[in-house]
Amino acid sequence: MEKIRNDIFLKAALGKEVDRPPVWLMRQAGRILPEYRAIRSKLSGFKELVTNPQLSAEVTLQPVDILGVDAAIIFSDILVIPEALGLPYEMHEGRGPHFENPVQTEKDINKLSASDIPAKLQYVTDAIKLVKNDLNGRVPLIGFAGAPWTIFAYMVEGSGSKTFSIARRMLYTNPDFSIKLLDLITDATIQYLKAQIAAGANLIQIFDSWAGVLPANVYKEFSLKYINKICDAIDEVPVTVFAKGAFFALPEMKHTNCRVVGLDWNMNPVEARKLLPNKTLQGNFDPCLLYAPVKMIEKETKIMLDNFGKQNYIANLGHGVYPDTPLDGVKAFIATVQNC
């Protein structure tokens, strides 16, 4: 069994007693770090970094080396899944992802394939192996994927959106199409995550970034059902489910086969603890608070820690750190948690 020297993150995820909460940040490997920007400036685009195992591994390790966080998360993108299915995307600076041929009909689905997903995404698992070698047991490594609904939303919409009205419309007007595509994405995602685990990922996080645009009953039928399929298929390592905006789904998540539930900054820690007594909670500092003066960050972080308590808790943000966040703010947040 792998020996991890700083295993506080895994202990907290598993509900074991810890001296203090572990801390890491969603999007911790990225533009907040000058070292990341130096690498990125030499490349033609974001996808060049994602698909290069050596560079992906290097930026994955930067927050561990520079910020001293308690876990690494592999540097990748949730949209590698549609590309592996046969739907390539482009990443436009400042505008986000774009799919030239969004999935609109059953004929479009039939052009996709969930075969050989691990082979198609070997660049990710190669990066994981490099990271594990360089970490040498310092901290655990998190693997991840997008939730099927979130991936579906991008594939059908063709780009990012504030409302994802095209994708949402499809759930109502063509449920058979929607189920078929969600099943395909789920199959591919399970293959992908199991390959990440085989390569060395110590925990898996499922990001449902667009959970909050769905009504509660629709979310249960067209998102949580598929998240549950993934969680039920993964028994090798703990799983975290982070469904942004889905406060209404917390009672249902009590029965989801995951160990950790991530909370966004709008969710109440005390209420979440009542609803999810059997889970470890993760979150939920407002990323915008990291722009505040250091003294305020320290004060608000301590309030958050008091609300969650030290046990069955992983300190994090309520969403990913924003690209122009001051590094001093990030460091103050991490230091406050680690010195609590």
PDB file of C-alpha atoms in Angstrom, residues 71-315:
ATOM      1  CA  ALA A  71      -3.277  17.718  -1.921  1.00  0.00           C
ATOM      2  CA  ALA A  72      -2.412  18.003  -5.603  1.00  0.00           C
ATOM      3  CA  ILE A  73      -5.027  17.830  -8.357  1.00  0.00           C
ATOM      4  CA  ILE A  74      -4.027  16.719 -11.823  1.00  0.00           C
ATOM      5  CA  PHE A  75      -3.971  19.597 -14.312  1.00  0.00           C
ATOM      6  CA  SER A  76      -6.447  18.733 -17.045  1.00  0.00           C
ATOM      7  CA  ASP A  77      -9.854  19.749 -18.387  1.00  0.00           C
ATOM      8  CA  ILE A  78     -13.326  18.225 -18.037  1.00  0.00           C
ATOM      9  CA  LEU A  79     -13.843  18.493 -21.809  1.00  0.00           C
ATOM     10  CA  VAL A  80     -11.295  15.821 -22.641  1.00  0.00           C
ATOM     11  CA  ILE A  81     -14.231  13.381 -22.373  1.00  0.00           C
ATOM     12  CA  PRO A  82     -16.242  14.747 -25.329  1.00  0.00           C
ATOM     13  CA  GLU A  83     -13.043  14.874 -27.364  1.00  0.00           C
ATOM     14  CA  ALA A  84     -12.328  11.228 -26.539  1.00  0.00           C
ATOM     15  CA  LEU A  85     -15.907  10.395 -27.564  1.00  0.00           C
ATOM     16  CA  GLY A  86     -15.229  11.956 -30.963  1.00  0.00           C
ATOM     17  CA  LEU A  87     -16.362  15.554 -30.463  1.00  0.00           C
ATOM     18  CA  PRO A  88     -13.331  17.873 -30.583  1.00  0.00           C
ATOM     19  CA  TYR A  89     -13.412  21.311 -29.020  1.00  0.00           C
ATOM     20  CA  GLU A  90     -11.413  24.523 -29.172  1.00  0.00           C
ATOM     21  CA  MET A  91     -10.560  26.685 -26.184  1.00  0.00           C
ATOM     22  CA  HIS A  92     -10.799  30.391 -26.987  1.00  0.00           C
ATOM     23  CA  GLU A  93      -8.931  32.732 -24.673  1.00  0.00           C
ATOM     24  CA  GLY A  94     -11.401  34.841 -22.726  1.00  0.00           C
ATOM     25  CA  ARG A  95     -14.446  33.121 -24.248  1.00  0.00           C
ATOM     26  CA  GLY A  96     -14.094  29.514 -23.145  1.00  0.00           C
ATOM     27  CA  PRO A  97     -14.767  26.269 -25.023  1.00  0.00           C
ATOM     28  CA  HIS A  98     -16.364  25.972 -28.448  1.00  0.00           C
ATOM     29  CA  PHE A  99     -17.660  22.872 -30.241  1.00  0.00           C
ATOM     30  CA  GLU A 100     -17.961  23.393 -33.986  1.00  0.00           C
ATOM     31  CA  ASN A 101     -20.459  20.528 -34.347  1.00  0.00           C
ATOM     32  CA  PRO A 102     -22.631  20.292 -31.217  1.00  0.00           C
ATOM     33  CA  VAL A 103     -24.664  17.138 -30.675  1.00  0.00           C
ATOM     34  CA  GLN A 104     -28.258  17.836 -31.755  1.00  0.00           C
ATOM     35  CA  THR A 105     -29.697  14.577 -33.101  1.00  0.00           C
ATOM     36  CA  GLU A 106     -29.521  10.856 -32.473  1.00  0.00           C
ATOM     37  CA  LYS A 107     -27.503  10.617 -35.682  1.00  0.00           C
ATOM     38  CA  ASP A 108     -24.914  12.869 -34.063  1.00  0.00           C
ATOM     39  CA  ILE A 109     -24.772  10.548 -31.035  1.00  0.00           C
ATOM     40  CA  ASN A 110     -24.229   7.548 -33.295  1.00  0.00           C
ATOM     41  CA  LYS A 111     -21.057   9.166 -34.625  1.00  0.00           C
ATOM     42  CA  LEU A 112     -19.581   9.072 -31.109  1.00  0.00           C
ATOM     43  CA  SER A 113     -17.921   6.115 -29.416  1.00  0.00           C
ATOM     44  CA  ALA A 114     -17.033   5.265 -25.821  1.00  0.00           C
ATOM     45  CA  SER A 115     -14.574   2.563 -26.844  1.00  0.00           C
ATOM     46  CA  ASP A 116     -10.907   2.690 -25.776  1.00  0.00           C
ATOM     47  CA  ILE A 117     -11.349   5.797 -23.604  1.00  0.00           C
ATOM     48  CA  PRO A 118      -8.248   5.070 -21.466  1.00  0.00           C
ATOM     49  CA  ALA A 119      -6.107   4.773 -24.590  1.00  0.00           C
ATOM     50  CA  LYS A 120      -7.481   7.989 -26.069  1.00  0.00           C
ATOM     51  CA  LEU A 121      -6.777   9.827 -22.809  1.00  0.00           C
ATOM     52  CA  GLN A 122      -3.438   8.233 -22.069  1.00  0.00           C
ATOM     53  CA  TYR A 123      -1.836  11.680 -21.955  1.00  0.00           C
ATOM     54  CA  VAL A 124      -3.765  12.291 -18.704  1.00  0.00           C
ATOM     55  CA  THR A 125      -2.794   9.007 -17.088  1.00  0.00           C
ATOM     56  CA  ASP A 126       0.807   9.505 -18.223  1.00  0.00           C
ATOM     57  CA  ALA A 127       0.772  12.886 -16.459  1.00  0.00           C
ATOM     58  CA  ILE A 128      -0.635  11.252 -13.311  1.00  0.00           C
ATOM     59  CA  LYS A 129       2.205   8.718 -13.297  1.00  0.00           C
ATOM     60  CA  LEU A 130       4.783  11.490 -13.655  1.00  0.00           C
ATOM     61  CA  VAL A 131       3.191  13.465 -10.817  1.00  0.00           C
ATOM     62  CA  LYS A 132       3.081  10.432  -8.548  1.00  0.00           C
ATOM     63  CA  ASN A 133       6.752   9.770  -9.181  1.00  0.00           C
ATOM     64  CA  ASP A 134       7.729  13.373  -8.424  1.00  0.00           C
ATOM     65  CA  LEU A 135       5.452  13.651  -5.389  1.00  0.00           C
ATOM     66  CA  ASN A 136       7.101  10.562  -3.932  1.00  0.00           C
ATOM     67  CA  GLY A 137       4.408  10.283  -1.283  1.00  0.00           C
ATOM     68  CA  ARG A 138       4.461  13.914  -0.116  1.00  0.00           C
ATOM     69  CA  VAL A 139       0.691  14.485  -0.515  1.00  0.00           C
ATOM     70  CA  PRO A 140      -2.201  12.664  -2.207  1.00  0.00           C
ATOM     71  CA  LEU A 141      -3.201  13.290  -5.823  1.00  0.00           C
ATOM     72  CA  ILE A 142      -6.767  14.076  -6.860  1.00  0.00           C
ATOM     73  CA  GLY A 143      -8.111  12.906 -10.205  1.00  0.00           C
ATOM     74  CA  PHE A 144     -11.314  14.319 -11.657  1.00  0.00           C
ATOM     75  CA  ALA A 145     -13.934  14.442 -14.353  1.00  0.00           C
ATOM     76  CA  GLY A 146     -17.005  16.483 -15.193  1.00  0.00           C
ATOM     77  CA  ALA A 147     -20.421  15.182 -14.205  1.00  0.00           C
ATOM     78  CA  PRO A 148     -22.406  13.753 -17.149  1.00  0.00           C
ATOM     79  CA  TRP A 149     -24.974  16.594 -17.113  1.00  0.00           C
ATOM     80  CA  THR A 150     -22.269  19.263 -17.242  1.00  0.00           C
ATOM     81  CA  ILE A 151     -20.508  17.481 -20.128  1.00  0.00           C
ATOM     82  CA  PHE A 152     -23.869  16.994 -21.875  1.00  0.00           C
ATOM     83  CA  ALA A 153     -24.576  20.715 -21.493  1.00  0.00           C
ATOM     84  CA  TYR A 154     -21.408  21.710 -23.335  1.00  0.00           C
ATOM     85  CA  MET A 155     -21.801  19.041 -26.033  1.00  0.00           C
ATOM     86  CA  VAL A 156     -25.383  20.037 -26.848  1.00  0.00           C
ATOM     87  CA  GLU A 157     -25.051  23.813 -26.341  1.00  0.00           C
ATOM     88  CA  GLY A 158     -21.793  23.961 -28.293  1.00  0.00           C
ATOM     89  CA  SER A 159     -20.190  26.462 -25.934  1.00  0.00           C
ATOM     90  CA  GLY A 160     -20.437  27.937 -22.478  1.00  0.00           C
ATOM     91  CA  SER A 161     -23.667  29.700 -21.548  1.00  0.00           C
ATOM     92  CA  LYS A 162     -25.255  31.513 -18.622  1.00  0.00           C
ATOM     93  CA  THR A 163     -28.468  29.486 -18.949  1.00  0.00           C
ATOM     94  CA  PHE A 164     -27.659  26.445 -21.130  1.00  0.00           C
ATOM     95  CA  SER A 165     -31.177  26.828 -22.504  1.00  0.00           C
ATOM     96  CA  ILE A 166     -30.477  24.707 -25.602  1.00  0.00           C
ATOM     97  CA  ALA A 167     -29.218  21.799 -23.493  1.00  0.00           C
ATOM     98  CA  ARG A 168     -31.993  22.191 -20.893  1.00  0.00           C
ATOM     99  CA  ARG A 169     -34.609  22.330 -23.651  1.00  0.00           C
ATOM    100  CA  MET A 170     -33.363  18.981 -24.952  1.00  0.00           C
ATOM    101  CA  LEU A 171     -34.120  17.290 -21.612  1.00  0.00           C
ATOM    102  CA  TYR A 172     -37.802  18.216 -22.030  1.00  0.00           C
ATOM    103  CA  THR A 173     -38.272  17.922 -25.794  1.00  0.00           C
ATOM    104  CA  ASN A 174     -36.212  14.791 -26.430  1.00  0.00           C
ATOM    105  CA  PRO A 175     -35.662  12.774 -23.246  1.00  0.00           C
ATOM    106  CA  ASP A 176     -34.761   9.617 -25.184  1.00  0.00           C
ATOM    107  CA  PHE A 177     -31.930  11.477 -26.935  1.00  0.00           C
ATOM    108  CA  SER A 178     -30.837  12.946 -23.618  1.00  0.00           C
ATOM    109  CA  ILE A 179     -30.749   9.598 -21.834  1.00  0.00           C
ATOM    110  CA  LYS A 180     -28.787   7.997 -24.667  1.00  0.00           C
ATOM    111  CA  LEU A 181     -26.141  10.732 -24.636  1.00  0.00           C
ATOM    112  CA  LEU A 182     -25.936  10.815 -20.827  1.00  0.00           C
ATOM    113  CA  ASP A 183     -25.470   7.042 -20.740  1.00  0.00           C
ATOM    114  CA  LEU A 184     -22.649   7.309 -23.284  1.00  0.00           C
ATOM    115  CA  ILE A 185     -20.915  10.068 -21.305  1.00  0.00           C
ATOM    116  CA  THR A 186     -21.324   8.096 -18.070  1.00  0.00           C
ATOM    117  CA  ASP A 187     -19.790   4.965 -19.591  1.00  0.00           C
ATOM    118  CA  ALA A 188     -16.814   6.952 -20.896  1.00  0.00           C
ATOM    119  CA  THR A 189     -16.376   8.763 -17.581  1.00  0.00           C
ATOM    120  CA  ILE A 190     -16.282   5.553 -15.548  1.00  0.00           C
ATOM    121  CA  GLN A 191     -13.599   4.145 -17.860  1.00  0.00           C
ATOM    122  CA  TYR A 192     -11.624   7.361 -17.603  1.00  0.00           C
ATOM    123  CA  LEU A 193     -11.772   7.633 -13.831  1.00  0.00           C
ATOM    124  CA  LYS A 194     -10.816   4.005 -13.319  1.00  0.00           C
ATOM    125  CA  ALA A 195      -7.801   4.608 -15.569  1.00  0.00           C
ATOM    126  CA  GLN A 196      -6.850   7.618 -13.423  1.00  0.00           C
ATOM    127  CA  ILE A 197      -7.100   5.478 -10.292  1.00  0.00           C
ATOM    128  CA  ALA A 198      -4.978   2.729 -11.864  1.00  0.00           C
ATOM    129  CA  ALA A 199      -2.363   5.380 -12.705  1.00  0.00           C
ATOM    130  CA  GLY A 200      -2.231   6.549  -9.078  1.00  0.00           C
ATOM    131  CA  ALA A 201      -5.064   8.986  -8.266  1.00  0.00           C
ATOM    132  CA  ASN A 202      -5.863   8.752  -4.535  1.00  0.00           C
ATOM    133  CA  LEU A 203      -9.280  10.420  -4.671  1.00  0.00           C
ATOM    134  CA  ILE A 204     -11.685  11.300  -7.467  1.00  0.00           C
ATOM    135  CA  GLN A 205     -13.697  14.524  -7.680  1.00  0.00           C
ATOM    136  CA  ILE A 206     -16.760  14.880  -9.898  1.00  0.00           C
ATOM    137  CA  PHE A 207     -17.421  18.464 -10.974  1.00  0.00           C
ATOM    138  CA  ASP A 208     -21.047  19.293 -11.779  1.00  0.00           C
ATOM    139  CA  SER A 209     -20.372  22.897 -12.682  1.00  0.00           C
ATOM    140  CA  TRP A 210     -23.828  23.568 -14.150  1.00  0.00           C
ATOM    141  CA  ALA A 211     -25.955  21.703 -11.621  1.00  0.00           C
ATOM    142  CA  GLY A 212     -27.587  24.924 -10.476  1.00  0.00           C
ATOM    143  CA  VAL A 213     -29.331  25.683 -13.779  1.00  0.00           C
ATOM    144  CA  LEU A 214     -31.682  22.708 -13.411  1.00  0.00           C
ATOM    145  CA  PRO A 215     -34.865  22.459 -11.327  1.00  0.00           C
ATOM    146  CA  ALA A 216     -34.640  20.012  -8.424  1.00  0.00           C
ATOM    147  CA  ASN A 217     -36.743  17.249  -9.976  1.00  0.00           C
ATOM    148  CA  VAL A 218     -34.963  17.525 -13.334  1.00  0.00           C
ATOM    149  CA  TYR A 219     -31.569  17.505 -11.618  1.00  0.00           C
ATOM    150  CA  LYS A 220     -32.435  14.298  -9.802  1.00  0.00           C
ATOM    151  CA  GLU A 221     -33.513  12.584 -13.029  1.00  0.00           C
ATOM    152  CA  PHE A 222     -30.907  13.890 -15.490  1.00  0.00           C
ATOM    153  CA  SER A 223     -27.845  14.548 -13.362  1.00  0.00           C
ATOM    154  CA  LEU A 224     -27.764  12.935  -9.937  1.00  0.00           C
ATOM    155  CA  LYS A 225     -28.868   9.582 -11.347  1.00  0.00           C
ATOM    156  CA  TYR A 226     -25.751   9.486 -13.530  1.00  0.00           C
ATOM    157  CA  ILE A 227     -23.451  10.780 -10.799  1.00  0.00           C
ATOM    158  CA  ASN A 228     -24.754   7.907  -8.662  1.00  0.00           C
ATOM    159  CA  LYS A 229     -23.878   5.428 -11.409  1.00  0.00           C
ATOM    160  CA  ILE A 230     -20.309   6.723 -11.426  1.00  0.00           C
ATOM    161  CA  CYS A 231     -20.018   6.686  -7.636  1.00  0.00           C
ATOM    162  CA  ASP A 232     -21.406   3.151  -7.478  1.00  0.00           C
ATOM    163  CA  ALA A 233     -18.827   2.013 -10.042  1.00  0.00           C
ATOM    164  CA  ILE A 234     -15.845   3.426  -8.133  1.00  0.00           C
ATOM    165  CA  ASP A 235     -14.958   1.571  -4.960  1.00  0.00           C
ATOM    166  CA  GLU A 236     -11.164   1.801  -5.125  1.00  0.00           C
ATOM    167  CA  VAL A 237     -10.762   5.327  -3.705  1.00  0.00           C
ATOM    168  CA  PRO A 238     -12.945   7.983  -2.024  1.00  0.00           C
ATOM    169  CA  VAL A 239     -15.112  10.169  -4.265  1.00  0.00           C
ATOM    170  CA  THR A 240     -16.036  13.849  -3.893  1.00  0.00           C
ATOM    171  CA  VAL A 241     -19.129  15.263  -5.580  1.00  0.00           C
ATOM    172  CA  PHE A 242     -19.160  19.032  -6.125  1.00  0.00           C
ATOM    173  CA  ALA A 243     -22.456  20.213  -7.616  1.00  0.00           C
ATOM    174  CA  LYS A 244     -22.328  23.991  -7.863  1.00  0.00           C
ATOM    175  CA  GLY A 245     -25.646  25.653  -7.111  1.00  0.00           C
ATOM    176  CA  ALA A 246     -27.446  22.413  -6.257  1.00  0.00           C
ATOM    177  CA  PHE A 247     -28.343  23.239  -2.654  1.00  0.00           C
ATOM    178  CA  PHE A 248     -31.681  21.545  -3.329  1.00  0.00           C
ATOM    179  CA  ALA A 249     -29.932  18.220  -3.962  1.00  0.00           C
ATOM    180  CA  LEU A 250     -28.120  17.980  -0.621  1.00  0.00           C
ATOM    181  CA  PRO A 251     -30.831  15.813   1.021  1.00  0.00           C
ATOM    182  CA  GLU A 252     -30.607  13.376  -1.914  1.00  0.00           C
ATOM    183  CA  MET A 253     -26.811  13.289  -1.728  1.00  0.00           C
ATOM    184  CA  LYS A 254     -27.067  11.680   1.684  1.00  0.00           C
ATOM    185  CA  HIS A 255     -27.708   8.468  -0.253  1.00  0.00           C
ATOM    186  CA  THR A 256     -25.038   9.030  -2.923  1.00  0.00           C
ATOM    187  CA  ASN A 257     -22.144   6.591  -2.670  1.00  0.00           C
ATOM    188  CA  CYS A 258     -19.528   9.304  -2.191  1.00  0.00           C
ATOM    189  CA  ARG A 259     -17.442  10.159   0.865  1.00  0.00           C
ATOM    190  CA  VAL A 260     -17.158  13.936   0.341  1.00  0.00           C
ATOM    191  CA  VAL A 261     -19.668  16.576  -0.746  1.00  0.00           C
ATOM    192  CA  GLY A 262     -18.355  19.935  -1.935  1.00  0.00           C
ATOM    193  CA  LEU A 263     -20.314  23.085  -1.091  1.00  0.00           C
ATOM    194  CA  ASP A 264     -20.344  26.345  -3.027  1.00  0.00           C
ATOM    195  CA  TRP A 265     -20.186  29.686  -1.204  1.00  0.00           C
ATOM    196  CA  ASN A 266     -23.990  30.088  -1.163  1.00  0.00           C
ATOM    197  CA  MET A 267     -24.530  26.925   0.857  1.00  0.00           C
ATOM    198  CA  ASN A 268     -24.882  27.003   4.639  1.00  0.00           C
ATOM    199  CA  PRO A 269     -22.314  24.778   6.402  1.00  0.00           C
ATOM    200  CA  VAL A 270     -24.496  24.242   9.477  1.00  0.00           C
ATOM    201  CA  GLU A 271     -27.518  23.200   7.396  1.00  0.00           C
ATOM    202  CA  ALA A 272     -25.364  21.006   5.175  1.00  0.00           C
ATOM    203  CA  ARG A 273     -23.958  19.237   8.231  1.00  0.00           C
ATOM    204  CA  LYS A 274     -27.501  18.477   9.418  1.00  0.00           C
ATOM    205  CA  LEU A 275     -28.498  17.157   5.993  1.00  0.00           C
ATOM    206  CA  LEU A 276     -25.301  15.146   5.434  1.00  0.00           C
ATOM    207  CA  PRO A 277     -24.225  13.758   8.811  1.00  0.00           C
ATOM    208  CA  ASN A 278     -22.552  10.772   7.168  1.00  0.00           C
ATOM    209  CA  LYS A 279     -20.347  12.781   4.759  1.00  0.00           C
ATOM    210  CA  THR A 280     -17.173  14.822   4.885  1.00  0.00           C
ATOM    211  CA  LEU A 281     -17.903  18.362   3.699  1.00  0.00           C
ATOM    212  CA  GLN A 282     -15.606  20.450   1.506  1.00  0.00           C
ATOM    213  CA  GLY A 283     -15.642  24.192   0.865  1.00  0.00           C
ATOM    214  CA  ASN A 284     -16.881  26.875   0.843  1.00  0.00           C
ATOM    215  CA  PHE A 285     -14.953  30.167   1.078  1.00  0.00           C
ATOM    216  CA  ASP A 286     -16.144  32.801  -1.392  1.00  0.00           C
ATOM    217  CA  PRO A 287     -13.325  33.091  -3.983  1.00  0.00           C
ATOM    218  CA  CYS A 288     -13.883  36.871  -4.064  1.00  0.00           C
ATOM    219  CA  LEU A 289     -12.912  37.114  -0.397  1.00  0.00           C
ATOM    220  CA  LEU A 290      -9.343  36.354  -1.491  1.00  0.00           C
ATOM    221  CA  TYR A 291      -9.218  39.885  -2.958  1.00  0.00           C
ATOM    222  CA  ALA A 292      -9.831  41.328   0.524  1.00  0.00           C
ATOM    223  CA  PRO A 293      -7.123  42.578   2.929  1.00  0.00           C
ATOM    224  CA  VAL A 294      -5.193  39.792   4.635  1.00  0.00           C
ATOM    225  CA  LYS A 295      -6.705  40.548   8.052  1.00  0.00           C
ATOM    226  CA  MET A 296     -10.216  40.123   6.657  1.00  0.00           C
ATOM    227  CA  ILE A 297      -9.245  36.871   4.931  1.00  0.00           C
ATOM    228  CA  GLU A 298      -7.875  35.531   8.202  1.00  0.00           C
ATOM    229  CA  LYS A 299     -11.001  36.572  10.104  1.00  0.00           C
ATOM    230  CA  GLU A 300     -13.442  35.125   7.563  1.00  0.00           C
ATOM    231  CA  THR A 301     -11.450  31.903   7.243  1.00  0.00           C
ATOM    232  CA  LYS A 302     -11.635  31.385  11.009  1.00  0.00           C
ATOM    233  CA  ILE A 303     -15.396  31.971  10.922  1.00  0.00           C
ATOM    234  CA  MET A 304     -15.705  29.357   8.173  1.00  0.00           C
ATOM    235  CA  LEU A 305     -13.634  26.868  10.164  1.00  0.00           C
ATOM    236  CA  ASP A 306     -15.813  27.431  13.239  1.00  0.00           C
ATOM    237  CA  ASN A 307     -18.953  26.814  11.174  1.00  0.00           C
ATOM    238  CA  PHE A 308     -17.698  23.550   9.714  1.00  0.00           C
ATOM    239  CA  GLY A 309     -15.678  22.246  12.661  1.00  0.00           C
ATOM    240  CA  LYS A 310     -12.311  20.547  12.338  1.00  0.00           C
ATOM    241  CA  GLN A 311     -13.512  16.974  11.782  1.00  0.00           C
ATOM    242  CA  ASN A 312     -15.073  15.535   8.613  1.00  0.00           C
ATOM    243  CA  TYR A 313     -14.083  18.687   6.789  1.00  0.00           C
ATOM    244  CA  ILE A 314     -11.762  19.760   3.960  1.00  0.00           C
ATOM    245  CA  ALA A 315     -11.118  23.492   3.623  1.00  0.00           C
TER     246      ALA A 315
END
